[in-house]
PDB file of C-alpha atoms in Angstrom:
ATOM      1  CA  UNK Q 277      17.491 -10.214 -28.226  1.00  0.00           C
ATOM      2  CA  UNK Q 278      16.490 -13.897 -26.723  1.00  0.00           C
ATOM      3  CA  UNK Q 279      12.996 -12.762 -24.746  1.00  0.00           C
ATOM      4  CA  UNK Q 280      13.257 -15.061 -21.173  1.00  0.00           C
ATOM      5  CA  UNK Q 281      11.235 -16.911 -20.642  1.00  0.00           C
ATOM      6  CA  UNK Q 282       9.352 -17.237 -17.389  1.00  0.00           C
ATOM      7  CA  UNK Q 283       9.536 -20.660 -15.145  1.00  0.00           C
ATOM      8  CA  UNK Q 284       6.354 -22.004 -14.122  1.00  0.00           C
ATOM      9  CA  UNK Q 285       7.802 -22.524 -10.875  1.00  0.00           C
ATOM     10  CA  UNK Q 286       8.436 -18.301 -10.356  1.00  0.00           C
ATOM     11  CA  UNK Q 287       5.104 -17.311 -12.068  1.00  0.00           C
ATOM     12  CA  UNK Q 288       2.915 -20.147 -11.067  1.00  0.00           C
ATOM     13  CA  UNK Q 289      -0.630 -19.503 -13.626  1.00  0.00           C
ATOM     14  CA  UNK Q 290      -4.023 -22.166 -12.749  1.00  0.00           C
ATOM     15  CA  UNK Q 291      -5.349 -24.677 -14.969  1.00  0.00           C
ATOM     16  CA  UNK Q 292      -8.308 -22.048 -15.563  1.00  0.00           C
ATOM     17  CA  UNK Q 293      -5.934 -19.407 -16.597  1.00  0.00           C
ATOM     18  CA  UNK Q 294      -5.617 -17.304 -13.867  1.00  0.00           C
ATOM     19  CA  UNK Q 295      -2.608 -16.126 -11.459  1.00  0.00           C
ATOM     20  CA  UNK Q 296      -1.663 -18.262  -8.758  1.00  0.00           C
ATOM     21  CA  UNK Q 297      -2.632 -16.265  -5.543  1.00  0.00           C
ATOM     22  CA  UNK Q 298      -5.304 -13.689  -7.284  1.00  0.00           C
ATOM     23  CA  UNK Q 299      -7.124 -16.250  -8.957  1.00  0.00           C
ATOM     24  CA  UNK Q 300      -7.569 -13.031 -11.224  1.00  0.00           C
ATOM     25  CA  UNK Q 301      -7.880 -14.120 -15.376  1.00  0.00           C
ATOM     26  CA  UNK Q 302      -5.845 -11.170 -17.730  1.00  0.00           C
ATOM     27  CA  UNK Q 303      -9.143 -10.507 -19.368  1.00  0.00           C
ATOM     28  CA  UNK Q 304     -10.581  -9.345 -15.870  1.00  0.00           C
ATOM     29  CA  UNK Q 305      -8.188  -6.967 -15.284  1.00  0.00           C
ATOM     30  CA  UNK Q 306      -9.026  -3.451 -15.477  1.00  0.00           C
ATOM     31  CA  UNK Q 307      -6.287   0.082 -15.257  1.00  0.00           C
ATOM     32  CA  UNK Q 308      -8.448   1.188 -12.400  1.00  0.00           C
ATOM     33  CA  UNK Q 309      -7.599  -0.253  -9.005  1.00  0.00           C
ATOM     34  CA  UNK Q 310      -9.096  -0.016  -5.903  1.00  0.00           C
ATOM     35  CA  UNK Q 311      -7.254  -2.058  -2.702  1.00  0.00           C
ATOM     36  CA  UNK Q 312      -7.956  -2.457   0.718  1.00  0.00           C
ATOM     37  CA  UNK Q 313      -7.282  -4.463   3.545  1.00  0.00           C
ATOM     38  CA  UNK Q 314     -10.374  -5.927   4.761  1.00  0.00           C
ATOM     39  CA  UNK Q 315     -11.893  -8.387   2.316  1.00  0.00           C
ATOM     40  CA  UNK Q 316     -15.326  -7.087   3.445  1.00  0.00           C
ATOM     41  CA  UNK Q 317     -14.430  -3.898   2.600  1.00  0.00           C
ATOM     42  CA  UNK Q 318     -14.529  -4.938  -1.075  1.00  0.00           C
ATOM     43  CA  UNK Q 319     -18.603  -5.169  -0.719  1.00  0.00           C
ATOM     44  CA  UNK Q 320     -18.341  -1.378   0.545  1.00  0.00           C
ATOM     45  CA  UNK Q 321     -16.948  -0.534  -2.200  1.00  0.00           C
ATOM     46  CA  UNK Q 322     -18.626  -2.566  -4.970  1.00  0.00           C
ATOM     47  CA  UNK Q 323     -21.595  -0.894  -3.361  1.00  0.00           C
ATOM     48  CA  UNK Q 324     -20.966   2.338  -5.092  1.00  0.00           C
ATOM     49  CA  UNK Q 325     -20.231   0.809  -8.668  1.00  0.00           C
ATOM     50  CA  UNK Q 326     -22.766   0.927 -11.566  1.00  0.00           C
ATOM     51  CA  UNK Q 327     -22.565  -2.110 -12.095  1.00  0.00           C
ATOM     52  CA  UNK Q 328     -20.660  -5.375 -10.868  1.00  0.00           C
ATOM     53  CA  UNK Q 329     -19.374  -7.798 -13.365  1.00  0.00           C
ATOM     54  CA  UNK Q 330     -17.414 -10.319 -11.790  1.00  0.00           C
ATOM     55  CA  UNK Q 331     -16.825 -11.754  -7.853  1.00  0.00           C
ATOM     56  CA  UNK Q 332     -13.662 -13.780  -7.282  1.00  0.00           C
ATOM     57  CA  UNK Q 333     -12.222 -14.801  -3.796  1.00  0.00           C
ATOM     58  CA  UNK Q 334      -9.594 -16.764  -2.803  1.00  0.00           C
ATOM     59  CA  UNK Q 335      -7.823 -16.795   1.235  1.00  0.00           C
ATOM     60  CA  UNK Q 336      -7.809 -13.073   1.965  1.00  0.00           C
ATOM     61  CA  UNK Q 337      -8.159 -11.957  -1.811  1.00  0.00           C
ATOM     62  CA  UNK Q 338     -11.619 -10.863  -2.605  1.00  0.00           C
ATOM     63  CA  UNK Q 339     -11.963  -9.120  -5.848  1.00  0.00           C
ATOM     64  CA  UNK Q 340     -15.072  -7.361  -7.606  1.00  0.00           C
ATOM     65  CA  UNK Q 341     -15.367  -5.921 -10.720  1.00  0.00           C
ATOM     66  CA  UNK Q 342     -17.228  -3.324 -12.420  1.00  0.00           C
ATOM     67  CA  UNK Q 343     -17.999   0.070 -13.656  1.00  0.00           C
ATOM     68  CA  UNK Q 344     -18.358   3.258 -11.569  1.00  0.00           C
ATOM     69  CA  UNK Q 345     -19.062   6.686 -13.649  1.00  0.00           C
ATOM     70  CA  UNK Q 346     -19.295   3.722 -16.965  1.00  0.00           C
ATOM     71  CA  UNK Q 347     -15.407   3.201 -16.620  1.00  0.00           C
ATOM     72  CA  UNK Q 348     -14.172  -0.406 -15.625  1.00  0.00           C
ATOM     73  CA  UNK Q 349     -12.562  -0.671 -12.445  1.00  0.00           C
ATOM     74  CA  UNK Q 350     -12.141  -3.238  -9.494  1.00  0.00           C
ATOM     75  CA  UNK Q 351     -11.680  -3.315  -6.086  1.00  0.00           C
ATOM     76  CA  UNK Q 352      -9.366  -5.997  -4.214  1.00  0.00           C
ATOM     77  CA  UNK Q 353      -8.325  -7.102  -0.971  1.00  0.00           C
ATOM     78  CA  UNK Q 354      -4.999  -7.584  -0.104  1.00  0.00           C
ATOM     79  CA  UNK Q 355      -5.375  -8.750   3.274  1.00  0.00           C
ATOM     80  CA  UNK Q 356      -3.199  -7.225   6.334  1.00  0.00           C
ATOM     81  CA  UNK Q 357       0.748  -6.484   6.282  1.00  0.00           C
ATOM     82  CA  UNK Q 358       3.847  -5.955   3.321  1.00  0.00           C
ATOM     83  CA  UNK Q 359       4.456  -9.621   2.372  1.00  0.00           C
ATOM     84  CA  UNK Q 360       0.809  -9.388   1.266  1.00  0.00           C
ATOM     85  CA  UNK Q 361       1.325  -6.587  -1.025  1.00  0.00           C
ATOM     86  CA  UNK Q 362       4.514  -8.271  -2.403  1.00  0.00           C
ATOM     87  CA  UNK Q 363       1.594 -10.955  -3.866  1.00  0.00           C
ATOM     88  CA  UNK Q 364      -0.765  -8.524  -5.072  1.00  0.00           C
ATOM     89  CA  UNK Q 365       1.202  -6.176  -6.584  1.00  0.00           C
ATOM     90  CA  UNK Q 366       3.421  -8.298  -9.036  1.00  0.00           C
ATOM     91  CA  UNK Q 367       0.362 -10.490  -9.496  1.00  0.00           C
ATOM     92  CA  UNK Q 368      -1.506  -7.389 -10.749  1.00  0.00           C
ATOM     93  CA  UNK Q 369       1.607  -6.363 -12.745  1.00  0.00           C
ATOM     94  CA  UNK Q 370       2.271 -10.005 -14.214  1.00  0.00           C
ATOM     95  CA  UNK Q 371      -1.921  -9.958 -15.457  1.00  0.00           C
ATOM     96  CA  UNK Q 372      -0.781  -6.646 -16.997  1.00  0.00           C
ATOM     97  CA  UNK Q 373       2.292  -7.329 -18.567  1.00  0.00           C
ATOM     98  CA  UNK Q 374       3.436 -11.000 -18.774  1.00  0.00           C
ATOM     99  CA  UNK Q 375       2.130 -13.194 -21.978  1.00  0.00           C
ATOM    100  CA  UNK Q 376       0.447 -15.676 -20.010  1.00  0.00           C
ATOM    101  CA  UNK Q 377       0.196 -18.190 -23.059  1.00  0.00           C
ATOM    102  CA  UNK Q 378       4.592 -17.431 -23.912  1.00  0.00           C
ATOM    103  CA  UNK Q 379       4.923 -16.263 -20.569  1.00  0.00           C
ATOM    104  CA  UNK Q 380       7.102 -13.772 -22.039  1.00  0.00           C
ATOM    105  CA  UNK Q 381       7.127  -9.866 -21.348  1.00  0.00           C
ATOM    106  CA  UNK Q 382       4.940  -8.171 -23.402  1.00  0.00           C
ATOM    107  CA  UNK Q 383       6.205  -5.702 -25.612  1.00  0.00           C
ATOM    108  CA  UNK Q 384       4.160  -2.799 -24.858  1.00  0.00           C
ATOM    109  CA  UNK Q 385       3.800  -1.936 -21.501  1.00  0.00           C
ATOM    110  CA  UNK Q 386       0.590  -1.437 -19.457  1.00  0.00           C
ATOM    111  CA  UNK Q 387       0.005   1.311 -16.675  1.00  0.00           C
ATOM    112  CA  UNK Q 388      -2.272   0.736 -14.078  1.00  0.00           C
ATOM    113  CA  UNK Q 389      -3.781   3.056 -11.463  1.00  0.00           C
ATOM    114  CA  UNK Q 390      -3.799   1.433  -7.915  1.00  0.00           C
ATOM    115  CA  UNK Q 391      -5.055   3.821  -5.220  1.00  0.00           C
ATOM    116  CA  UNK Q 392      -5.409   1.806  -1.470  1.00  0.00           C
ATOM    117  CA  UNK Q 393      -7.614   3.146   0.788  1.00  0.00           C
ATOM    118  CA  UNK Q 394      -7.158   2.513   4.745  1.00  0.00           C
ATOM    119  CA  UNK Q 395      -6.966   3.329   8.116  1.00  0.00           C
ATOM    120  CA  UNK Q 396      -4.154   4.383  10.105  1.00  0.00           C
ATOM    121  CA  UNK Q 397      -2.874   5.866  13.646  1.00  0.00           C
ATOM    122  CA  UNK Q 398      -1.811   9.386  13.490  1.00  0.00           C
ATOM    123  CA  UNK Q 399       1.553   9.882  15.685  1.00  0.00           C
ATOM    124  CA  UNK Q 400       0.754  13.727  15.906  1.00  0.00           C
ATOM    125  CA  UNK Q 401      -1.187  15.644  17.917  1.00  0.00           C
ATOM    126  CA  UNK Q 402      -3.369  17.385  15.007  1.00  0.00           C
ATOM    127  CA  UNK Q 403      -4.236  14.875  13.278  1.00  0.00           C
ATOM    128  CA  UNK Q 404      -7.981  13.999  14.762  1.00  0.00           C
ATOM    129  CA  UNK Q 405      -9.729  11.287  14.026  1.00  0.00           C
ATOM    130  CA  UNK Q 406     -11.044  11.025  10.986  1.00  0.00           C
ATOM    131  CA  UNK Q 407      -8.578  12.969   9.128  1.00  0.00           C
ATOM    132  CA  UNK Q 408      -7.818  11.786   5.406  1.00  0.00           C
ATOM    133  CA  UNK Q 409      -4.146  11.128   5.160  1.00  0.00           C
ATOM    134  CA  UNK Q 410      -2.394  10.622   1.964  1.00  0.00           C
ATOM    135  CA  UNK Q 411       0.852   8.785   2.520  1.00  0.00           C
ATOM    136  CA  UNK Q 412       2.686  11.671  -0.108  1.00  0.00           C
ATOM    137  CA  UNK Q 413       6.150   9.996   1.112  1.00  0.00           C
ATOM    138  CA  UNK Q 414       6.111   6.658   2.341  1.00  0.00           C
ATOM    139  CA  UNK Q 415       8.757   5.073   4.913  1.00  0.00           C
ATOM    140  CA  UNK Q 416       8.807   1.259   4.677  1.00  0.00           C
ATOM    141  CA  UNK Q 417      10.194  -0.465   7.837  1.00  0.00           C
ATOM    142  CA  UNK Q 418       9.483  -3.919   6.414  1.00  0.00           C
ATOM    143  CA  UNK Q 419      12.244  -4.568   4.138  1.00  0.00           C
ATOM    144  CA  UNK Q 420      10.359  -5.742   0.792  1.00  0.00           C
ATOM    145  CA  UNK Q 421      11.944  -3.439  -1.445  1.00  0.00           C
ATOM    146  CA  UNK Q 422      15.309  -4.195  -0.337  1.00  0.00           C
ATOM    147  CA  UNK Q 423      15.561  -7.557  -2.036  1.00  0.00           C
ATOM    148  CA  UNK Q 424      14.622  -5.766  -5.747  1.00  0.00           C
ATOM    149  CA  UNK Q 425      17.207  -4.343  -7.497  1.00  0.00           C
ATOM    150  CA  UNK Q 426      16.667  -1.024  -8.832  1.00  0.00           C
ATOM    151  CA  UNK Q 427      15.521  -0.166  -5.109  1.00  0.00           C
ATOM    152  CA  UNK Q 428      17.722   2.922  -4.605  1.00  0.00           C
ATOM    153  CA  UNK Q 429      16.789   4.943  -7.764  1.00  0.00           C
ATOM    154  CA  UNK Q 430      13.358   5.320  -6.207  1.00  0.00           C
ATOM    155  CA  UNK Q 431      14.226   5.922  -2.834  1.00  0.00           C
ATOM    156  CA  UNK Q 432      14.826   9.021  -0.555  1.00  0.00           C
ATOM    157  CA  UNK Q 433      18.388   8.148   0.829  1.00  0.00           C
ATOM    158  CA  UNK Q 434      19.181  11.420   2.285  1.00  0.00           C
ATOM    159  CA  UNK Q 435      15.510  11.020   3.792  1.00  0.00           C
ATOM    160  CA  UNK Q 436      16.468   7.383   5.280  1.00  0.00           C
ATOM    161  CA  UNK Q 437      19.781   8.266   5.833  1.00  0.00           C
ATOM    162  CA  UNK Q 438      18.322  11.034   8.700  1.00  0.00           C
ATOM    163  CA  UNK Q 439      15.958   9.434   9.300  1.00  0.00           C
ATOM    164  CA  UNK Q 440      18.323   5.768  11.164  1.00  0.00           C
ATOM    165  CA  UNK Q 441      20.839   8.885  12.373  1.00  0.00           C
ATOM    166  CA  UNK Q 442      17.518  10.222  14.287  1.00  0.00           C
ATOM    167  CA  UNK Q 443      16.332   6.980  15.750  1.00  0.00           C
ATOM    168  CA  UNK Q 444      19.893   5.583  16.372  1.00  0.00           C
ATOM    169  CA  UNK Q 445      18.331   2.316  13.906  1.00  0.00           C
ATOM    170  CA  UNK Q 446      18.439  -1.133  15.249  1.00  0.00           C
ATOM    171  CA  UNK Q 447      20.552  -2.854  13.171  1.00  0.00           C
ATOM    172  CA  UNK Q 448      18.519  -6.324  13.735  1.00  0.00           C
ATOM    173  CA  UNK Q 449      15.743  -4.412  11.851  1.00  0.00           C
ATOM    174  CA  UNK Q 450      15.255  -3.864   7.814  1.00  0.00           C
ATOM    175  CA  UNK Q 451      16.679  -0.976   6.653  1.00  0.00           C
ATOM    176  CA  UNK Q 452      13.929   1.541   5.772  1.00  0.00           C
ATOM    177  CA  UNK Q 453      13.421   2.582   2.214  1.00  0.00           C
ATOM    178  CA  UNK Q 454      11.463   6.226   1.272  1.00  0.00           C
ATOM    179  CA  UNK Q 455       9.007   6.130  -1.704  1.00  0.00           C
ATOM    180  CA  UNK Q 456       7.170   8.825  -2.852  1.00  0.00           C
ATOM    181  CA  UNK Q 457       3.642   8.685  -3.944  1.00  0.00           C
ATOM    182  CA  UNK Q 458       2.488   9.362  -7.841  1.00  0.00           C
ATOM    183  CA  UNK Q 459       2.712  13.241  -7.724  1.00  0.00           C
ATOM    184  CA  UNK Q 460      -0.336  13.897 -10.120  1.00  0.00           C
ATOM    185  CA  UNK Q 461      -2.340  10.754  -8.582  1.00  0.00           C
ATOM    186  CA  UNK Q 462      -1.904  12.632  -4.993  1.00  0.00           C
ATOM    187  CA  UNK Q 463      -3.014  16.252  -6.354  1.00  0.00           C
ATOM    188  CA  UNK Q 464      -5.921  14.736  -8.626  1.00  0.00           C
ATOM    189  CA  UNK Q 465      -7.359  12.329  -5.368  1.00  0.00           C
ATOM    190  CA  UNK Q 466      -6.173  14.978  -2.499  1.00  0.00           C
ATOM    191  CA  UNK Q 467      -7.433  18.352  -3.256  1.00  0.00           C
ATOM    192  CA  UNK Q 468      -7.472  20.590  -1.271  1.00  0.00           C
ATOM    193  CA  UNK Q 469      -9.203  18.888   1.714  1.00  0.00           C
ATOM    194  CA  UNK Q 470      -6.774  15.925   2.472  1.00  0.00           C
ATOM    195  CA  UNK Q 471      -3.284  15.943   5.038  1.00  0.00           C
ATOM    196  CA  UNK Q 472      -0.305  15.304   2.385  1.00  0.00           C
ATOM    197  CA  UNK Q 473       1.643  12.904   4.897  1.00  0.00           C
ATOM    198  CA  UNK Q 474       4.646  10.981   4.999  1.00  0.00           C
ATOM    199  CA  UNK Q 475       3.618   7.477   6.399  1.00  0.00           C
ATOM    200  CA  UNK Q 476       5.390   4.445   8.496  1.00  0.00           C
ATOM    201  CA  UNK Q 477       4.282   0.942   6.847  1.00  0.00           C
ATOM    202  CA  UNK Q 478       5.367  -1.051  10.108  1.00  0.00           C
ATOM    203  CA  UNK Q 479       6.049  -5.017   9.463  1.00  0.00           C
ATOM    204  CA  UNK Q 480       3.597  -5.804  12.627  1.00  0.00           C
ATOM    205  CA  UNK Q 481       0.715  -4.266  14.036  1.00  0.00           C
ATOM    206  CA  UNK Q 482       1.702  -4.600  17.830  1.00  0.00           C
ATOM    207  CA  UNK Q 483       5.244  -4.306  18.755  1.00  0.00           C
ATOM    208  CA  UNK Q 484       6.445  -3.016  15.427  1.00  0.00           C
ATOM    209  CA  UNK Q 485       4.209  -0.278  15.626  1.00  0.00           C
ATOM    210  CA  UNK Q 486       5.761   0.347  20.021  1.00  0.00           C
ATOM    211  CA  UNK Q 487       2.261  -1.368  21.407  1.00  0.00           C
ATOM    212  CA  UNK Q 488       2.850  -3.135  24.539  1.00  0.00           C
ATOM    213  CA  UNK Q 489       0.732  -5.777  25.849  1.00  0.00           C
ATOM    214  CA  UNK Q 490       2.643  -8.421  27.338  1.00  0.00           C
ATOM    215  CA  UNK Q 491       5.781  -8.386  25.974  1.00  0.00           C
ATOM    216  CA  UNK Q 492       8.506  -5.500  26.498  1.00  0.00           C
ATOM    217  CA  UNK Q 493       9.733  -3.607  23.687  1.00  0.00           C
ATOM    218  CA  UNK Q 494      13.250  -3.728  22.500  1.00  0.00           C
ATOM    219  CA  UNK Q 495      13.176   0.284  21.534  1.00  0.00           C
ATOM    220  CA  UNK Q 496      10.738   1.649  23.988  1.00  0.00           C
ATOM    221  CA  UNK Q 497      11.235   5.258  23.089  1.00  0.00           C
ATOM    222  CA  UNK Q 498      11.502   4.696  19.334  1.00  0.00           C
ATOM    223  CA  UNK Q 499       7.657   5.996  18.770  1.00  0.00           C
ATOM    224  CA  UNK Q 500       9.173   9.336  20.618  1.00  0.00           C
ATOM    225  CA  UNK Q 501      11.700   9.369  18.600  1.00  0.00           C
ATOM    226  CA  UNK Q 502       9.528   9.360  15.240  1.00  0.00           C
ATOM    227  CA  UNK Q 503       7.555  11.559  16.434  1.00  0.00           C
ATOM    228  CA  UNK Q 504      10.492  14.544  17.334  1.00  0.00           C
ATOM    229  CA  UNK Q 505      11.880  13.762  13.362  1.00  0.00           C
ATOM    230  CA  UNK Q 506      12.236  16.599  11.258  1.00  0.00           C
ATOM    231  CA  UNK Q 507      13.633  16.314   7.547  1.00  0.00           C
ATOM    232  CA  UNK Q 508      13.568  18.915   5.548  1.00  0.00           C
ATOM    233  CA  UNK Q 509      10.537  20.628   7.184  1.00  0.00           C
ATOM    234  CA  UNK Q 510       8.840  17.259   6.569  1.00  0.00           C
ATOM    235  CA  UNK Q 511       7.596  15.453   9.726  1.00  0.00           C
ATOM    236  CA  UNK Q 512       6.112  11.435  10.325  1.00  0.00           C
ATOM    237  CA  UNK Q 513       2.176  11.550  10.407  1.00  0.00           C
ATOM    238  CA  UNK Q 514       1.226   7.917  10.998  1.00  0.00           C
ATOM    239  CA  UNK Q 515       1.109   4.290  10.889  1.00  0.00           C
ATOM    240  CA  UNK Q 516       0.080   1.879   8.792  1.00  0.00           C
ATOM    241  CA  UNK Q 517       0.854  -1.203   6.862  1.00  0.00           C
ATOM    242  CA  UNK Q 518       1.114  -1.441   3.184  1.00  0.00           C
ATOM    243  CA  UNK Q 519       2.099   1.934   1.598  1.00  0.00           C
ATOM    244  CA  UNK Q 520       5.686   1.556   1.039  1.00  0.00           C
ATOM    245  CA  UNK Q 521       5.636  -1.688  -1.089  1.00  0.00           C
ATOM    246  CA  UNK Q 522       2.805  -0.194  -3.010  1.00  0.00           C
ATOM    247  CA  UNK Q 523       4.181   2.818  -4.186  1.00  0.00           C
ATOM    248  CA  UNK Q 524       7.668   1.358  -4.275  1.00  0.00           C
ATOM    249  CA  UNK Q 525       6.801  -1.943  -5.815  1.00  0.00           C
ATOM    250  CA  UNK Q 526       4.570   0.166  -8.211  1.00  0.00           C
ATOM    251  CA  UNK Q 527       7.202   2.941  -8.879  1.00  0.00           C
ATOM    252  CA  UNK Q 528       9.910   0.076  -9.988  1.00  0.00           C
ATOM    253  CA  UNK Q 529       7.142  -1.915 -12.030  1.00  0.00           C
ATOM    254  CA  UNK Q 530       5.949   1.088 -13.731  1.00  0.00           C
ATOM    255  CA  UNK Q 531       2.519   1.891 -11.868  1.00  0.00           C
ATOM    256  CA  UNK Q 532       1.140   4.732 -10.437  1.00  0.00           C
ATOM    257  CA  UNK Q 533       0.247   3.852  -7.092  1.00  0.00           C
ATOM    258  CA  UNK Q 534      -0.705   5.926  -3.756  1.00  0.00           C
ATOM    259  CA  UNK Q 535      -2.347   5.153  -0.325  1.00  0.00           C
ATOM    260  CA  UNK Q 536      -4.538   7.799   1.675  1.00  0.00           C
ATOM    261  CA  UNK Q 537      -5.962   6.527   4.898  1.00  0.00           C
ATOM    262  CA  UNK Q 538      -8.992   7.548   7.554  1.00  0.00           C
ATOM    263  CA  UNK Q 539      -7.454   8.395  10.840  1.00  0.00           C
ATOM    264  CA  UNK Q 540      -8.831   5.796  13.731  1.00  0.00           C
ATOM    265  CA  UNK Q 541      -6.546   6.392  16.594  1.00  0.00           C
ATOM    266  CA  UNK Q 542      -4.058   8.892  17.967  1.00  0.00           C
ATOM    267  CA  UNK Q 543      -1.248   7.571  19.113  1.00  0.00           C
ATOM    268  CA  UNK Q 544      -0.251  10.637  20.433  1.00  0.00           C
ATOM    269  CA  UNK Q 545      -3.090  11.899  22.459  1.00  0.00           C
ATOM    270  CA  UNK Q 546      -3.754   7.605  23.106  1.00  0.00           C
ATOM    271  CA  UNK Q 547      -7.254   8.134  21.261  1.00  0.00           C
ATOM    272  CA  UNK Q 548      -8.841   5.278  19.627  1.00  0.00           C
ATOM    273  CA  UNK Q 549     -12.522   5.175  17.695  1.00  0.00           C
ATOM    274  CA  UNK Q 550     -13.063   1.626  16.852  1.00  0.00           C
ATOM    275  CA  UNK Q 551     -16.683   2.695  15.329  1.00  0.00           C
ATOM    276  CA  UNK Q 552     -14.774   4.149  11.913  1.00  0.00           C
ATOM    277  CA  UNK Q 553     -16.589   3.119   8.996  1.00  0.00           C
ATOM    278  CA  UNK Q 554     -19.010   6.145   8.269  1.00  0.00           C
ATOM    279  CA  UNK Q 555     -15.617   7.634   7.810  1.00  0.00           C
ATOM    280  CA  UNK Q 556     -14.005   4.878   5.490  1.00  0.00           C
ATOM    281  CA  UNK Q 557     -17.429   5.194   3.647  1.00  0.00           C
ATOM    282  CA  UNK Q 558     -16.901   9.002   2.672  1.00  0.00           C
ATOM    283  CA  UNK Q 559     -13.534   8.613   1.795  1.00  0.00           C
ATOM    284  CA  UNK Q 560     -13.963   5.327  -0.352  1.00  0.00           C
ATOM    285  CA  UNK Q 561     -17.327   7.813  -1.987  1.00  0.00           C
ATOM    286  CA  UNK Q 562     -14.155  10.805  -2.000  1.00  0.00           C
ATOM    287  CA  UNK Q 563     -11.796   8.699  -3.792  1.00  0.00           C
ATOM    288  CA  UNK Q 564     -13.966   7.111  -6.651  1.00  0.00           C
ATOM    289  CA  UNK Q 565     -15.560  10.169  -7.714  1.00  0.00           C
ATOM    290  CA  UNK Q 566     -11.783  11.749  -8.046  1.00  0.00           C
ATOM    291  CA  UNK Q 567      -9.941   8.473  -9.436  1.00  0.00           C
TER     292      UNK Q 567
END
């Protein structure tokens, strides 16, 4: 079989070597992932390593790498929303798996472990602030994985399927795709001390997520809706951003891949605690020692 060959102009690589967006070099990758939103929040992290071995930043990408426990790992940013995770994800995967010197696939194929650690609003009662969230089943309202093929065999349909007969789903919007978690990544990193939720990664931050400031919402009562959805004895926990195209970017590419967030607002109970990142420290302290 004729291997393709990749264009330059759909995997764009840097004179020095390194992916186009990432600025990230093969030889700095490590199996070990740690991503997060806020490009400061790489320091946080870094602050727990052993060591750090490299710094790279480029726009909202900020990357450090290291050892925690004497095993390699790295921390990245991937900045705020799913087009960002579109980047980082098959950048990640290409450092991993693409030949950069045939640009060819590589024959053997390379796992990595990405876990992303966050915040998120809760849009039920009990879930206080605070609250570690793991997003076991994610529900992506942004559309990414609908223009990859493969993107039913890891999808929920009965799940989405309920879950646009529930909301009566605007047909101007995406259609939402269901991913689930890696099952032995959310045991080993959950424990027994985290919420095993099923998560919304919204396209926006403010109306997508039914926050009104100045503008009126198309579907006013589609928050109330989520909130009264029942599948399977499985309700909708929160909000967020990124979790679907992780875990179903990384379940069609191979990866294991999960999200667990801090709880900083209740949507439900219109609770907010802006001062969140004793929390985010634990649970970044949480996750390392369990990755």
């Amino acid at each position: 079989m004729i291997k393709r060959i990749i264009p330059e102009s759909e995997l764009i690589i840097n004179p020095d070597g390194s992916v186009f967006h990432l600025h990230l070099r093969p030889d700095q990758l490590t199996d070990n992932i740690i991503l997060v939103g806020d490009p400061g929040r790489v320091d946080m992290v870094a602050e727990f390593f052993d060591a750090k071995t490299f710094e790279v930043s480029a726009r909202e990408f900020h990357t450090i790498g290291g050892t925690y426990n004497g095993r390699p790992i790295m921390c990245i940013s991937h900045g705020i929303g799913p087009d960002n995770i579109d980047i980082v994800i098959t950048e990640l995967d290409a450092l991993a798996n693409v030949d950069f010197d045939t640009r060819e696939i590589r024959d053997t194929h390379r796992t990595l472990t990405m876990v992303r650690i966050g915040t998120s609003g809760a849009l039920q009662p009990e879930l206080s602030i605070g609250t570690p969230v793991i997003a076991e089943k994610s529900i992506g309202f942004d559309g990414v994985l609908n223009y990859y093929a493969g993107r039913n065999s890891v999808a929920d349909l009965e799940f989405e399927h309920a879950l646009c007969r529930h909301t009566d789903w605007n047909p101007l919007w995406a259609k939402p795709y269901v991913v689930d978690a890696d099952a032995e990544l959310v045991e080993r990193i959950g424990g027994t001390d985290m919420v095993r939720g099923n998560t919304i990664s919204a396209v926006g931050f403010y109306g997508p997520q039914g926050r009104r400031v100045r503008l009126d919402l198309a579907n006013p009562d589609l928050n109330h809706r989520i909130e009264e959805f029942r599948f399977n004895g499985r309700k909708i926990t929160n909000y967020e951003m990124e979790s679907a195209p992780l875990q179903g970017l990384g379940r069609l590419m191979g990866h294991k891949c999960m999200t667990v967030c801090s709880i900083i607002a209740n949507r439900f109970n219109t609770e907010a605690n802006p001062n969140y990142k004793s929390g985010v420290r634990d649970l970044i302290a949480t996750v390392l020692d369990r990755l």
